[in-house]
Amino acid sequence: MTNHTPVSGPFRITVEPIPTGVTLDVEPFMQHAVHDVVAALLNDDTYADRFAELQDSQARDPHVIERAGDLRFETLVADLVAVVSTKLPVYGVQALALAGHIEQLAAPVVAGLQAVEGGAAA
């Protein structure tokens, strides 16, 4: 049986094959990121106030065309992403294990795509 978890820490990464390549399940990392977002909403009045404004604006007319500066949801998301970690560390030999596992799972898929596309797989 193949070990689909080549990275066990600090954030576990599970690799699964799919018809077009692989998926990386980074749930522990996402839990950490969501924790950071909730902490920013709770501990920083700027984000809490903007979130409250966003909630209040949901009752507006859904057919109103908004200007880029009025896209409260999108700008809040972008700003919160800027304050949370977006890098997933993979250390030492686990980096090689992850690379090897991705290669092992993706190689047959890429070969199949190249055969179907006449050698022009992306």
PDB file of C-alpha atoms in Angstrom, residues 4 15 21 31 34 36 41 47 50 52 55 57-58 61 65 72 84 92 94 99 103 109 111 113 117-119:
ATOM      1  CA  HIS A   4      -0.218   9.013   0.477  1.00  0.00           C
ATOM      2  CA  VAL A  15      -1.217  13.445  -2.008  1.00  0.00           C
ATOM      3  CA  GLY A  21      -2.612  14.775 -11.985  1.00  0.00           C
ATOM      4  CA  GLN A  31      -6.951  25.067   9.785  1.00  0.00           C
ATOM      5  CA  VAL A  34      -8.444  29.985   9.146  1.00  0.00           C
ATOM      6  CA  ASP A  36      -5.189  33.303  11.731  1.00  0.00           C
ATOM      7  CA  LEU A  41     -11.200  39.395  12.918  1.00  0.00           C
ATOM      8  CA  TYR A  47     -10.895  43.887  10.240  1.00  0.00           C
ATOM      9  CA  ARG A  50     -14.895  45.912   7.933  1.00  0.00           C
ATOM     10  CA  ALA A  52     -19.434  44.125  10.251  1.00  0.00           C
ATOM     11  CA  GLN A  55     -22.479  41.881   6.888  1.00  0.00           C
ATOM     12  CA  SER A  57     -24.102  45.493   3.109  1.00  0.00           C
ATOM     13  CA  GLN A  58     -25.521  42.045   2.335  1.00  0.00           C
ATOM     14  CA  ASP A  61     -29.964  45.344  -3.823  1.00  0.00           C
ATOM     15  CA  ILE A  65     -23.421  47.181 -10.194  1.00  0.00           C
ATOM     16  CA  ARG A  72     -16.021  45.018   0.134  1.00  0.00           C
ATOM     17  CA  VAL A  84      -2.115  35.218   7.238  1.00  0.00           C
ATOM     18  CA  GLY A  92      14.383  18.434   4.751  1.00  0.00           C
ATOM     19  CA  GLN A  94      10.042  15.460   3.598  1.00  0.00           C
ATOM     20  CA  ALA A  99       8.428  15.678  -4.706  1.00  0.00           C
ATOM     21  CA  GLU A 103       6.277  12.554  -9.472  1.00  0.00           C
ATOM     22  CA  VAL A 109      -1.019  10.781 -15.981  1.00  0.00           C
ATOM     23  CA  ALA A 111       2.425  10.134 -20.101  1.00  0.00           C
ATOM     24  CA  LEU A 113      -1.930  13.105 -21.597  1.00  0.00           C
ATOM     25  CA  GLU A 117      -2.410  15.290 -27.043  1.00  0.00           C
ATOM     26  CA  GLY A 118       0.357  14.173 -29.342  1.00  0.00           C
ATOM     27  CA  GLY A 119       3.120  15.121 -26.907  1.00  0.00           C
TER      28      GLY A 119
END
